[in-house]
Each structure stands twice: as structure tokens, then as C-alpha cells.
PDB file of C-alpha atoms in Angstrom:
ATOM      1  CA  UNK N  20      19.208   1.352  14.851  1.00 46.00           C
ATOM      2  CA  UNK N  21      20.580   4.562  16.426  1.00 54.00           C
ATOM      3  CA  UNK N  22      17.009   5.551  17.324  1.00 58.00           C
ATOM      4  CA  UNK N  23      16.501   3.237  20.269  1.00 60.00           C
ATOM      5  CA  UNK N  24      13.298   4.880  21.529  1.00 67.00           C
ATOM      6  CA  UNK N  25      11.224   2.416  19.492  1.00 66.00           C
ATOM      7  CA  UNK N  26      11.956  -0.761  17.591  1.00 69.00           C
ATOM      8  CA  UNK N  27      11.969  -0.235  13.842  1.00 73.00           C
ATOM      9  CA  UNK N  28      14.291  -1.030  10.974  1.00 78.00           C
ATOM     10  CA  UNK N  29      18.000  -1.506  11.364  1.00 81.00           C
ATOM     11  CA  UNK N  30      19.939   1.414   9.934  1.00 82.00           C
ATOM     12  CA  UNK N  31      17.184   3.948  10.439  1.00 82.00           C
ATOM     13  CA  UNK N  32      16.725   7.067  12.521  1.00 81.00           C
ATOM     14  CA  UNK N  33      13.980   9.417  13.635  1.00 79.00           C
ATOM     15  CA  UNK N  34      13.757  13.113  14.407  1.00 84.00           C
ATOM     16  CA  UNK N  35      12.678  13.743  18.000  1.00 88.00           C
ATOM     17  CA  UNK N  36      10.847  16.673  19.583  1.00 92.00           C
ATOM     18  CA  UNK N  37       8.881  17.169  22.802  1.00 93.00           C
ATOM     19  CA  UNK N  38       6.065  19.532  23.736  1.00 96.00           C
ATOM     20  CA  UNK N  39       5.969  20.918  27.283  1.00 95.00           C
ATOM     21  CA  UNK N  40       2.517  19.956  28.579  1.00 95.00           C
ATOM     22  CA  UNK N  41       2.559  22.653  31.265  1.00 93.00           C
ATOM     23  CA  UNK N  42       2.459  25.276  28.509  1.00 94.00           C
ATOM     24  CA  UNK N  43      -1.022  24.015  27.597  1.00 95.00           C
ATOM     25  CA  UNK N  44      -2.647  24.468  30.995  1.00 90.00           C
ATOM     26  CA  UNK N  45      -3.985  27.780  32.237  1.00 76.00           C
ATOM     27  CA  UNK N  46      -2.697  29.571  35.331  1.00 64.00           C
ATOM     28  CA  UNK N  47      -5.100  27.734  37.583  1.00 62.00           C
ATOM     29  CA  UNK N  48      -4.155  24.475  35.805  1.00 55.00           C
ATOM     30  CA  UNK N  49      -7.771  23.402  35.682  1.00 71.00           C
ATOM     31  CA  UNK N  50      -8.102  23.313  31.902  1.00 83.00           C
ATOM     32  CA  UNK N  51      -5.995  21.881  29.065  1.00 91.00           C
ATOM     33  CA  UNK N  52      -5.710  24.045  25.923  1.00 95.00           C
ATOM     34  CA  UNK N  53      -6.821  21.487  23.343  1.00 96.00           C
ATOM     35  CA  UNK N  54      -6.768  23.845  20.346  1.00 96.00           C
ATOM     36  CA  UNK N  55      -3.368  25.263  21.272  1.00 97.00           C
ATOM     37  CA  UNK N  56      -1.999  21.745  21.700  1.00 98.00           C
ATOM     38  CA  UNK N  57      -3.350  20.662  18.307  1.00 98.00           C
ATOM     39  CA  UNK N  58      -1.790  23.725  16.668  1.00 98.00           C
ATOM     40  CA  UNK N  59       1.568  22.990  18.302  1.00 98.00           C
ATOM     41  CA  UNK N  60       1.408  19.329  17.221  1.00 98.00           C
ATOM     42  CA  UNK N  61       0.747  20.362  13.641  1.00 98.00           C
ATOM     43  CA  UNK N  62       3.515  22.984  13.509  1.00 98.00           C
ATOM     44  CA  UNK N  63       6.196  20.892  15.212  1.00 97.00           C
ATOM     45  CA  UNK N  64       5.277  17.712  13.319  1.00 97.00           C
ATOM     46  CA  UNK N  65       5.454  19.592  10.008  1.00 97.00           C
ATOM     47  CA  UNK N  66       8.838  21.045  10.976  1.00 96.00           C
ATOM     48  CA  UNK N  67      10.092  17.558  11.860  1.00 95.00           C
ATOM     49  CA  UNK N  68       8.866  16.272   8.479  1.00 96.00           C
ATOM     50  CA  UNK N  69      10.737  19.040   6.666  1.00 95.00           C
ATOM     51  CA  UNK N  70      13.919  18.158   8.561  1.00 93.00           C
ATOM     52  CA  UNK N  71      13.942  14.560   7.311  1.00 91.00           C
ATOM     53  CA  UNK N  72      14.976  15.550   3.811  1.00 86.00           C
ATOM     54  CA  UNK N  73      17.457  18.170   4.968  1.00 89.00           C
ATOM     55  CA  UNK N  74      19.235  16.296   7.759  1.00 88.00           C
ATOM     56  CA  UNK N  75      22.607  14.594   7.660  1.00 87.00           C
ATOM     57  CA  UNK N  76      22.798  11.025   8.909  1.00 88.00           C
ATOM     58  CA  UNK N  77      25.849   9.117  10.182  1.00 88.00           C
ATOM     59  CA  UNK N  78      25.842   6.510   7.362  1.00 91.00           C
ATOM     60  CA  UNK N  79      24.398   6.232   3.866  1.00 93.00           C
ATOM     61  CA  UNK N  80      22.053   3.311   4.778  1.00 91.00           C
ATOM     62  CA  UNK N  81      20.671   5.250   7.779  1.00 89.00           C
ATOM     63  CA  UNK N  82      20.028   8.270   5.568  1.00 90.00           C
ATOM     64  CA  UNK N  83      18.325   6.146   2.909  1.00 92.00           C
ATOM     65  CA  UNK N  84      16.012   4.415   5.412  1.00 90.00           C
ATOM     66  CA  UNK N  85      15.266   7.661   7.249  1.00 90.00           C
ATOM     67  CA  UNK N  86      14.135   9.238   3.992  1.00 93.00           C
ATOM     68  CA  UNK N  87      12.319   6.094   2.813  1.00 93.00           C
ATOM     69  CA  UNK N  88      10.235   5.704   6.004  1.00 94.00           C
ATOM     70  CA  UNK N  89      10.348   9.284   7.341  1.00 95.00           C
ATOM     71  CA  UNK N  90      10.047   8.226  11.019  1.00 92.00           C
ATOM     72  CA  UNK N  91       9.294  11.018  13.453  1.00 94.00           C
ATOM     73  CA  UNK N  92       9.187  10.976  17.218  1.00 91.00           C
ATOM     74  CA  UNK N  93       6.925  13.739  18.495  1.00 95.00           C
ATOM     75  CA  UNK N  94       6.452  13.453  22.234  1.00 94.00           C
ATOM     76  CA  UNK N  95       5.822  15.470  25.348  1.00 95.00           C
ATOM     77  CA  UNK N  96       7.481  16.381  28.624  1.00 93.00           C
ATOM     78  CA  UNK N  97       6.213  17.360  32.089  1.00 92.00           C
ATOM     79  CA  UNK N  98       3.314  14.926  32.330  1.00 93.00           C
ATOM     80  CA  UNK N  99       4.085  14.439  36.021  1.00 92.00           C
ATOM     81  CA  UNK N 100       4.145  18.187  36.631  1.00 91.00           C
ATOM     82  CA  UNK N 101       0.834  18.619  34.792  1.00 93.00           C
ATOM     83  CA  UNK N 102      -0.796  15.878  36.856  1.00 93.00           C
ATOM     84  CA  UNK N 103       0.567  17.443  40.028  1.00 91.00           C
ATOM     85  CA  UNK N 104      -0.773  20.864  39.017  1.00 89.00           C
ATOM     86  CA  UNK N 105      -4.178  19.268  38.407  1.00 89.00           C
ATOM     87  CA  UNK N 106      -4.069  17.484  41.762  1.00 90.00           C
ATOM     88  CA  UNK N 107      -4.117  14.034  40.143  1.00 92.00           C
ATOM     89  CA  UNK N 108      -1.969  11.261  41.609  1.00 93.00           C
ATOM     90  CA  UNK N 109       0.510   9.962  39.067  1.00 87.00           C
ATOM     91  CA  UNK N 110      -0.604   6.355  39.545  1.00 91.00           C
ATOM     92  CA  UNK N 111      -4.367   6.891  39.463  1.00 96.00           C
ATOM     93  CA  UNK N 112      -7.196   6.107  37.083  1.00 97.00           C
ATOM     94  CA  UNK N 113      -7.651   9.834  36.456  1.00 96.00           C
ATOM     95  CA  UNK N 114      -3.943  10.354  35.783  1.00 96.00           C
ATOM     96  CA  UNK N 115      -3.801   7.421  33.384  1.00 96.00           C
ATOM     97  CA  UNK N 116      -6.986   8.553  31.602  1.00 97.00           C
ATOM     98  CA  UNK N 117      -5.626  12.081  31.152  1.00 96.00           C
ATOM     99  CA  UNK N 118      -2.281  10.748  29.889  1.00 96.00           C
ATOM    100  CA  UNK N 119      -4.113   8.458  27.472  1.00 97.00           C
ATOM    101  CA  UNK N 120      -6.290  11.263  26.131  1.00 98.00           C
ATOM    102  CA  UNK N 121      -3.345  13.650  25.677  1.00 98.00           C
ATOM    103  CA  UNK N 122      -1.235  10.938  24.051  1.00 97.00           C
ATOM    104  CA  UNK N 123      -4.155   9.936  21.840  1.00 98.00           C
ATOM    105  CA  UNK N 124      -4.694  13.531  20.746  1.00 98.00           C
ATOM    106  CA  UNK N 125      -1.006  14.092  20.053  1.00 98.00           C
ATOM    107  CA  UNK N 126      -0.530  10.907  18.043  1.00 98.00           C
ATOM    108  CA  UNK N 127      -3.897  11.051  16.275  1.00 98.00           C
ATOM    109  CA  UNK N 128      -3.409  14.657  15.222  1.00 98.00           C
ATOM    110  CA  UNK N 129       0.178  13.915  14.144  1.00 98.00           C
ATOM    111  CA  UNK N 130      -1.013  11.068  11.902  1.00 98.00           C
ATOM    112  CA  UNK N 131      -3.851  13.256  10.591  1.00 98.00           C
ATOM    113  CA  UNK N 132      -1.221  15.880   9.713  1.00 98.00           C
ATOM    114  CA  UNK N 133       0.907  13.152   8.111  1.00 98.00           C
ATOM    115  CA  UNK N 134      -2.040  11.965   6.005  1.00 98.00           C
ATOM    116  CA  UNK N 135      -2.842  15.506   4.856  1.00 98.00           C
ATOM    117  CA  UNK N 136       0.825  15.955   3.930  1.00 98.00           C
ATOM    118  CA  UNK N 137       0.687  12.658   2.023  1.00 98.00           C
ATOM    119  CA  UNK N 138      -2.279  13.990   0.062  1.00 98.00           C
ATOM    120  CA  UNK N 139       0.025  16.746  -1.264  1.00 97.00           C
ATOM    121  CA  UNK N 140       3.432  15.057  -1.346  1.00 97.00           C
ATOM    122  CA  UNK N 141       2.673  11.342  -1.423  1.00 98.00           C
ATOM    123  CA  UNK N 142       3.080   8.728   1.302  1.00 98.00           C
ATOM    124  CA  UNK N 143       6.453   7.540   2.579  1.00 97.00           C
ATOM    125  CA  UNK N 144       8.339   5.448   0.001  1.00 96.00           C
ATOM    126  CA  UNK N 145       7.803   2.171   1.874  1.00 93.00           C
ATOM    127  CA  UNK N 146       4.070   2.754   2.307  1.00 97.00           C
ATOM    128  CA  UNK N 147       2.729   0.635  -0.566  1.00 96.00           C
ATOM    129  CA  UNK N 148       4.276  -2.567   0.763  1.00 95.00           C
ATOM    130  CA  UNK N 149       3.082  -1.761   4.296  1.00 95.00           C
ATOM    131  CA  UNK N 150      -0.317  -0.190   3.535  1.00 97.00           C
ATOM    132  CA  UNK N 151      -2.536  -2.960   4.909  1.00 98.00           C
ATOM    133  CA  UNK N 152      -0.613  -3.175   8.178  1.00 97.00           C
ATOM    134  CA  UNK N 153      -0.242   0.583   8.552  1.00 97.00           C
ATOM    135  CA  UNK N 154      -3.985   1.183   8.154  1.00 98.00           C
ATOM    136  CA  UNK N 155      -4.755  -1.681  10.549  1.00 98.00           C
ATOM    137  CA  UNK N 156      -2.461  -0.232  13.222  1.00 97.00           C
ATOM    138  CA  UNK N 157      -3.957   3.253  12.826  1.00 98.00           C
ATOM    139  CA  UNK N 158      -7.443   1.788  13.188  1.00 98.00           C
ATOM    140  CA  UNK N 159      -6.397  -0.144  16.310  1.00 98.00           C
ATOM    141  CA  UNK N 160      -5.168   3.099  17.860  1.00 97.00           C
ATOM    142  CA  UNK N 161      -8.486   4.760  17.018  1.00 98.00           C
ATOM    143  CA  UNK N 162     -10.405   1.888  18.622  1.00 97.00           C
ATOM    144  CA  UNK N 163      -8.365   2.214  21.832  1.00 96.00           C
ATOM    145  CA  UNK N 164      -9.693   5.734  22.357  1.00 96.00           C
ATOM    146  CA  UNK N 165     -13.000   4.105  23.392  1.00 95.00           C
ATOM    147  CA  UNK N 166     -11.229   2.528  26.372  1.00 96.00           C
ATOM    148  CA  UNK N 167     -10.516   5.895  28.001  1.00 97.00           C
ATOM    149  CA  UNK N 168     -13.037   6.566  30.755  1.00 96.00           C
ATOM    150  CA  UNK N 169     -14.936   9.631  29.572  1.00 95.00           C
ATOM    151  CA  UNK N 170     -15.891  10.534  33.126  1.00 96.00           C
ATOM    152  CA  UNK N 171     -12.240  11.013  34.104  1.00 96.00           C
ATOM    153  CA  UNK N 172     -11.096  13.472  31.419  1.00 95.00           C
ATOM    154  CA  UNK N 173     -12.408  16.749  30.010  1.00 94.00           C
ATOM    155  CA  UNK N 174     -14.989  16.154  27.284  1.00 95.00           C
ATOM    156  CA  UNK N 175     -13.301  18.536  24.826  1.00 96.00           C
ATOM    157  CA  UNK N 176      -9.966  16.729  25.176  1.00 97.00           C
ATOM    158  CA  UNK N 177     -11.333  13.230  24.648  1.00 97.00           C
ATOM    159  CA  UNK N 178     -13.599  14.374  21.824  1.00 97.00           C
ATOM    160  CA  UNK N 179     -10.692  16.085  20.045  1.00 98.00           C
ATOM    161  CA  UNK N 180      -8.567  12.957  20.419  1.00 98.00           C
ATOM    162  CA  UNK N 181     -11.302  10.754  18.969  1.00 98.00           C
ATOM    163  CA  UNK N 182     -11.929  13.193  16.103  1.00 98.00           C
ATOM    164  CA  UNK N 183      -8.202  13.347  15.314  1.00 98.00           C
ATOM    165  CA  UNK N 184      -8.090   9.573  14.931  1.00 98.00           C
ATOM    166  CA  UNK N 185     -11.217   9.608  12.762  1.00 98.00           C
ATOM    167  CA  UNK N 186      -9.568  12.162  10.448  1.00 98.00           C
ATOM    168  CA  UNK N 187      -6.246  10.288  10.475  1.00 98.00           C
ATOM    169  CA  UNK N 188      -7.846   6.964   9.540  1.00 98.00           C
ATOM    170  CA  UNK N 189     -10.194   8.384   6.907  1.00 98.00           C
ATOM    171  CA  UNK N 190      -7.519  10.500   5.220  1.00 98.00           C
ATOM    172  CA  UNK N 191      -4.888   7.751   5.402  1.00 98.00           C
ATOM    173  CA  UNK N 192      -7.283   5.293   3.760  1.00 98.00           C
ATOM    174  CA  UNK N 193      -7.372   7.605   0.734  1.00 98.00           C
ATOM    175  CA  UNK N 194      -3.868   9.121   0.623  1.00 98.00           C
ATOM    176  CA  UNK N 195      -1.664   7.035   2.924  1.00 98.00           C
ATOM    177  CA  UNK N 196       0.609   8.689   5.465  1.00 98.00           C
ATOM    178  CA  UNK N 197       3.857  10.554   4.931  1.00 98.00           C
ATOM    179  CA  UNK N 198       5.548   9.088   8.034  1.00 97.00           C
ATOM    180  CA  UNK N 199       5.920   5.469   9.141  1.00 95.00           C
ATOM    181  CA  UNK N 200       6.193   6.570  12.787  1.00 94.00           C
ATOM    182  CA  UNK N 201       4.710   9.708  14.308  1.00 95.00           C
ATOM    183  CA  UNK N 202       5.198   9.790  18.068  1.00 94.00           C
ATOM    184  CA  UNK N 203       7.360   8.463  20.859  1.00 91.00           C
ATOM    185  CA  UNK N 204       7.958   9.436  24.463  1.00 86.00           C
ATOM    186  CA  UNK N 205      11.712   9.710  24.425  1.00 78.00           C
ATOM    187  CA  UNK N 206      13.807   9.957  27.592  1.00 73.00           C
ATOM    188  CA  UNK N 207      14.453  13.597  28.473  1.00 66.00           C
ATOM    189  CA  UNK N 208      18.207  13.158  28.109  1.00 64.00           C
ATOM    190  CA  UNK N 209      17.748  12.010  24.510  1.00 61.00           C
ATOM    191  CA  UNK N 210      16.046  15.247  23.536  1.00 59.00           C
TER     192      UNK N 210
END
């Protein structure tokens, strides 16, 4: 598997992209631009999805699996810098809660986008045989949003993350998802 950022199928690959979290904080760095972040997730995730069918892969089996499972790796960069700008210690409850909420929003909105795309273009080719497990995993992610301490993160951020997972799970239950994987925090050098 040339995509070593997460364990998946042998002879598969994913398309990686990262969003710069500092671009979503205002000049005083006291507020995170939730709507701007959601818009960026949707645009970049859609662009990554389009690339799957148009990319060249190093071997025929890698190309076949990449198109069959349509794995994407949307991530982010500069979490440490964002925490520093907000005055949050990297290894703190507040820092972990903020990272969890941002990651939850990014991944939930990416899967919601994937499910909406599946409603128009169909789910990934391997979805039918993996449907039960895929929906279970999405629901487990949604349930984990309740573990984020709501007193440690902005209400609009946590609410948007929870709503994104609700939309992702509800839409996926009807239409499936277009992508077997949506997000990954890849090492900076990989991007």
C-alpha cells in the first residue's frame, strides 16, 4: 500500500490534501471560522474526489483499487500554531478538545459531502459489501462527538461538528458514501 498514512487495502492509494488551520482564525485568533472551514472542506474534498478518476497510478492494481474505493485523505496543518495563537497548551484538555472538535467537523463534513455526492453519482464500488461496517463506523464517529467537553470549545464549532455527523450518517444510510476513506492527518513531508 503506497499510502502508508492509514492501513487499508494492499495495492491502493489515496489523494492527500491539507487545510491550513491558521487561515480560519481571525486576526486576534480568538474565533475559528466554522462556516469558512466547512466551505473549504467541501471544495477541497470535491476536488480530491474528481482527481480519483483522472489520476495516474503506478500500477494497474493500485489504479483499480483507488477507483473502486475512492480513498481520500483530507487533513489539516498548523494545529500547534493555532493552539499557540489561542494561548492553549498543546498537551491540555482545552487543546485536545479543540483538536477533536476541528477534526470531527472536518471528517464529518467530508463524509456528509461524500454522501451527497453518492446520492448523485452512486457510492464507491466496494460499498455494497461493506455497507453494514461502513455505516457502523460512521455512527461510532458521530457518537464520539459527545465525548468532547462542550465547556472547552466554542459552541458554534462543536455544534457544527455534531450536525455534520448527523447529516453524514442520515444521508449515508440512504445513499451510501462515495469514498471509503475521507480524512487523515498526513505527515507534512508527505503533502
